[in-house]
């Protein structure tokens, strides 16, 4: 059974940083691409960043240059380093696995976990 467990969210002031982690189990982690998504209150879930199984990355324009997605196949973990956070980054963040060479627009293949709340507020 595939399990995705996100962590690392919290309350941070504008301009601050957070590092999210997502541990995946039940899949051949190194084979798949991975992606981060977020859902703000009253809005649809959107893809934020993706990383292929060969470490190519893809970002939504609103986070380009501020967020960095990375992965550690030995730990079955994908990370999202978020810097220069803005109020509009406030959302619940989720991870999921995608096709091996998937981009942000790739179909999420697994069920959604509980996510981790990120709140940017002064």
PDB file of C-alpha atoms in Angstrom:
ATOM      1  CA  UNK A   1       0.000   0.000   0.000  1.00  0.00           C
ATOM      2  CA  UNK A   2       1.362   3.374  -1.026  1.00  0.00           C
ATOM      3  CA  UNK A   3       1.751   5.899   1.740  1.00  0.00           C
ATOM      4  CA  UNK A   4       2.824   9.538   1.440  1.00  0.00           C
ATOM      5  CA  UNK A   5       3.589  11.424   4.640  1.00  0.00           C
ATOM      6  CA  UNK A   6       4.266  15.146   4.489  1.00  0.00           C
ATOM      7  CA  UNK A   7       5.868  17.161   7.282  1.00  0.00           C
ATOM      8  CA  UNK A   8       7.710  20.386   7.983  1.00  0.00           C
ATOM      9  CA  UNK A   9       4.952  22.952   7.706  1.00  0.00           C
ATOM     10  CA  UNK A  10       4.303  25.678  10.210  1.00  0.00           C
ATOM     11  CA  UNK A  11       3.779  29.367  10.829  1.00  0.00           C
ATOM     12  CA  UNK A  12       6.396  31.656   9.362  1.00  0.00           C
ATOM     13  CA  UNK A  13       6.697  35.382   8.793  1.00  0.00           C
ATOM     14  CA  UNK A  14       6.843  36.840   5.284  1.00  0.00           C
ATOM     15  CA  UNK A  15      10.344  36.493   3.946  1.00  0.00           C
ATOM     16  CA  UNK A  16      11.002  33.422   6.045  1.00  0.00           C
ATOM     17  CA  UNK A  17      11.874  29.871   5.065  1.00  0.00           C
ATOM     18  CA  UNK A  18      10.566  26.379   5.576  1.00  0.00           C
ATOM     19  CA  UNK A  19      11.686  22.957   4.396  1.00  0.00           C
ATOM     20  CA  UNK A  20       8.992  20.411   3.687  1.00  0.00           C
ATOM     21  CA  UNK A  21       9.633  16.679   3.563  1.00  0.00           C
ATOM     22  CA  UNK A  22       7.602  13.831   2.127  1.00  0.00           C
ATOM     23  CA  UNK A  23       8.406  10.211   2.818  1.00  0.00           C
ATOM     24  CA  UNK A  24       6.968   7.701   0.379  1.00  0.00           C
ATOM     25  CA  UNK A  25       6.510   4.009   1.045  1.00  0.00           C
ATOM     26  CA  UNK A  26       5.044   1.178  -1.007  1.00  0.00           C
ATOM     27  CA  UNK A  27       6.485   2.355  -4.332  1.00  0.00           C
ATOM     28  CA  UNK A  28       9.766   1.992  -6.175  1.00  0.00           C
ATOM     29  CA  UNK A  29      10.662   5.540  -5.237  1.00  0.00           C
ATOM     30  CA  UNK A  30      13.669   5.944  -7.502  1.00  0.00           C
ATOM     31  CA  UNK A  31      11.644   4.987 -10.561  1.00  0.00           C
ATOM     32  CA  UNK A  32       9.041   7.720 -10.259  1.00  0.00           C
ATOM     33  CA  UNK A  33       9.037  11.456 -10.541  1.00  0.00           C
ATOM     34  CA  UNK A  34       7.741  13.326  -7.517  1.00  0.00           C
ATOM     35  CA  UNK A  35       5.785  16.524  -7.197  1.00  0.00           C
ATOM     36  CA  UNK A  36       4.600  19.012  -4.620  1.00  0.00           C
ATOM     37  CA  UNK A  37       1.126  20.514  -4.704  1.00  0.00           C
ATOM     38  CA  UNK A  38      -0.722  23.043  -2.597  1.00  0.00           C
ATOM     39  CA  UNK A  39      -4.306  23.959  -1.889  1.00  0.00           C
ATOM     40  CA  UNK A  40      -5.225  27.317  -0.440  1.00  0.00           C
ATOM     41  CA  UNK A  41      -8.608  27.888   1.239  1.00  0.00           C
ATOM     42  CA  UNK A  42     -11.361  28.127  -1.351  1.00  0.00           C
ATOM     43  CA  UNK A  43      -9.037  27.292  -4.239  1.00  0.00           C
ATOM     44  CA  UNK A  44      -8.261  24.231  -6.307  1.00  0.00           C
ATOM     45  CA  UNK A  45      -5.183  22.180  -5.660  1.00  0.00           C
ATOM     46  CA  UNK A  46      -2.314  23.329  -7.868  1.00  0.00           C
ATOM     47  CA  UNK A  47       1.017  21.811  -8.712  1.00  0.00           C
ATOM     48  CA  UNK A  48       3.989  23.744  -7.387  1.00  0.00           C
ATOM     49  CA  UNK A  49       7.099  21.809  -8.350  1.00  0.00           C
ATOM     50  CA  UNK A  50       8.112  18.497  -9.848  1.00  0.00           C
ATOM     51  CA  UNK A  51      11.291  16.477 -10.121  1.00  0.00           C
ATOM     52  CA  UNK A  52      11.916  13.624 -12.529  1.00  0.00           C
ATOM     53  CA  UNK A  53      13.694  10.416 -11.669  1.00  0.00           C
ATOM     54  CA  UNK A  54      16.792  11.969 -13.223  1.00  0.00           C
ATOM     55  CA  UNK A  55      16.527  15.124 -11.111  1.00  0.00           C
ATOM     56  CA  UNK A  56      15.169  17.473 -13.755  1.00  0.00           C
ATOM     57  CA  UNK A  57      12.962  20.061 -12.100  1.00  0.00           C
ATOM     58  CA  UNK A  58       9.931  22.133 -13.074  1.00  0.00           C
ATOM     59  CA  UNK A  59       8.334  24.986 -11.110  1.00  0.00           C
ATOM     60  CA  UNK A  60       5.201  27.021 -11.325  1.00  0.00           C
ATOM     61  CA  UNK A  61       6.197  30.607 -12.203  1.00  0.00           C
ATOM     62  CA  UNK A  62       5.012  32.044  -8.890  1.00  0.00           C
ATOM     63  CA  UNK A  63       7.617  30.042  -6.947  1.00  0.00           C
ATOM     64  CA  UNK A  64      10.464  29.969  -9.485  1.00  0.00           C
ATOM     65  CA  UNK A  65      13.634  31.240  -7.831  1.00  0.00           C
ATOM     66  CA  UNK A  66      12.198  30.905  -4.317  1.00  0.00           C
ATOM     67  CA  UNK A  67      11.430  27.192  -3.984  1.00  0.00           C
ATOM     68  CA  UNK A  68      13.736  24.248  -4.645  1.00  0.00           C
ATOM     69  CA  UNK A  69      12.557  20.656  -4.999  1.00  0.00           C
ATOM     70  CA  UNK A  70      15.018  17.850  -4.356  1.00  0.00           C
ATOM     71  CA  UNK A  71      14.969  14.165  -3.605  1.00  0.00           C
ATOM     72  CA  UNK A  72      16.956  11.558  -1.679  1.00  0.00           C
ATOM     73  CA  UNK A  73      16.283   8.150  -3.163  1.00  0.00           C
ATOM     74  CA  UNK A  74      18.122   6.394  -0.344  1.00  0.00           C
ATOM     75  CA  UNK A  75      15.595   7.847   2.091  1.00  0.00           C
ATOM     76  CA  UNK A  76      12.520   7.648  -0.186  1.00  0.00           C
ATOM     77  CA  UNK A  77      12.086  11.337   0.507  1.00  0.00           C
ATOM     78  CA  UNK A  78      11.313  14.412  -1.543  1.00  0.00           C
ATOM     79  CA  UNK A  79      11.934  17.892  -0.160  1.00  0.00           C
ATOM     80  CA  UNK A  80      10.677  21.361  -0.878  1.00  0.00           C
ATOM     81  CA  UNK A  81      12.903  24.178   0.328  1.00  0.00           C
ATOM     82  CA  UNK A  82      10.812  27.322   0.453  1.00  0.00           C
ATOM     83  CA  UNK A  83      12.524  30.690   0.830  1.00  0.00           C
ATOM     84  CA  UNK A  84      11.280  34.275   0.650  1.00  0.00           C
ATOM     85  CA  UNK A  85       7.827  33.097   1.610  1.00  0.00           C
ATOM     86  CA  UNK A  86       4.850  35.299   0.836  1.00  0.00           C
ATOM     87  CA  UNK A  87       1.337  35.501   2.227  1.00  0.00           C
ATOM     88  CA  UNK A  88       0.047  33.908  -0.970  1.00  0.00           C
ATOM     89  CA  UNK A  89       2.091  30.781  -0.285  1.00  0.00           C
ATOM     90  CA  UNK A  90      -0.253  29.969   2.586  1.00  0.00           C
ATOM     91  CA  UNK A  91      -1.819  26.586   1.830  1.00  0.00           C
ATOM     92  CA  UNK A  92      -1.841  22.922   2.691  1.00  0.00           C
ATOM     93  CA  UNK A  93       1.060  21.302   0.842  1.00  0.00           C
ATOM     94  CA  UNK A  94       0.898  17.761  -0.495  1.00  0.00           C
ATOM     95  CA  UNK A  95       3.272  15.479  -2.337  1.00  0.00           C
ATOM     96  CA  UNK A  96       2.533  12.729  -4.816  1.00  0.00           C
ATOM     97  CA  UNK A  97       4.347  10.539  -7.275  1.00  0.00           C
ATOM     98  CA  UNK A  98       4.131  11.044 -11.025  1.00  0.00           C
ATOM     99  CA  UNK A  99       5.548   9.415 -14.127  1.00  0.00           C
ATOM    100  CA  UNK A 100       9.328   9.020 -14.310  1.00  0.00           C
ATOM    101  CA  UNK A 101       9.828  12.033 -16.557  1.00  0.00           C
ATOM    102  CA  UNK A 102       6.753  13.905 -15.439  1.00  0.00           C
ATOM    103  CA  UNK A 103       6.460  17.635 -15.183  1.00  0.00           C
ATOM    104  CA  UNK A 104       4.163  19.769 -13.049  1.00  0.00           C
ATOM    105  CA  UNK A 105       1.285  18.956 -15.379  1.00  0.00           C
ATOM    106  CA  UNK A 106       1.703  15.200 -14.989  1.00  0.00           C
ATOM    107  CA  UNK A 107      -1.072  13.188 -13.430  1.00  0.00           C
ATOM    108  CA  UNK A 108      -0.665  12.464  -9.754  1.00  0.00           C
ATOM    109  CA  UNK A 109      -0.653   8.699  -9.407  1.00  0.00           C
ATOM    110  CA  UNK A 110      -1.338   8.091  -5.754  1.00  0.00           C
ATOM    111  CA  UNK A 111      -3.954   8.885  -3.159  1.00  0.00           C
ATOM    112  CA  UNK A 112      -3.483  12.121  -1.284  1.00  0.00           C
ATOM    113  CA  UNK A 113      -1.966  12.201   2.171  1.00  0.00           C
ATOM    114  CA  UNK A 114      -2.971  14.572   4.938  1.00  0.00           C
ATOM    115  CA  UNK A 115      -0.623  17.286   3.772  1.00  0.00           C
ATOM    116  CA  UNK A 116       1.225  19.815   5.883  1.00  0.00           C
ATOM    117  CA  UNK A 117      -0.086  23.305   6.634  1.00  0.00           C
ATOM    118  CA  UNK A 118       2.067  26.289   5.713  1.00  0.00           C
ATOM    119  CA  UNK A 119       0.914  29.639   7.040  1.00  0.00           C
ATOM    120  CA  UNK A 120       2.757  32.823   6.126  1.00  0.00           C
ATOM    121  CA  UNK A 121       1.686  35.641   8.385  1.00  0.00           C
ATOM    122  CA  UNK A 122       3.152  38.531  10.310  1.00  0.00           C
TER     123      UNK A 122
END
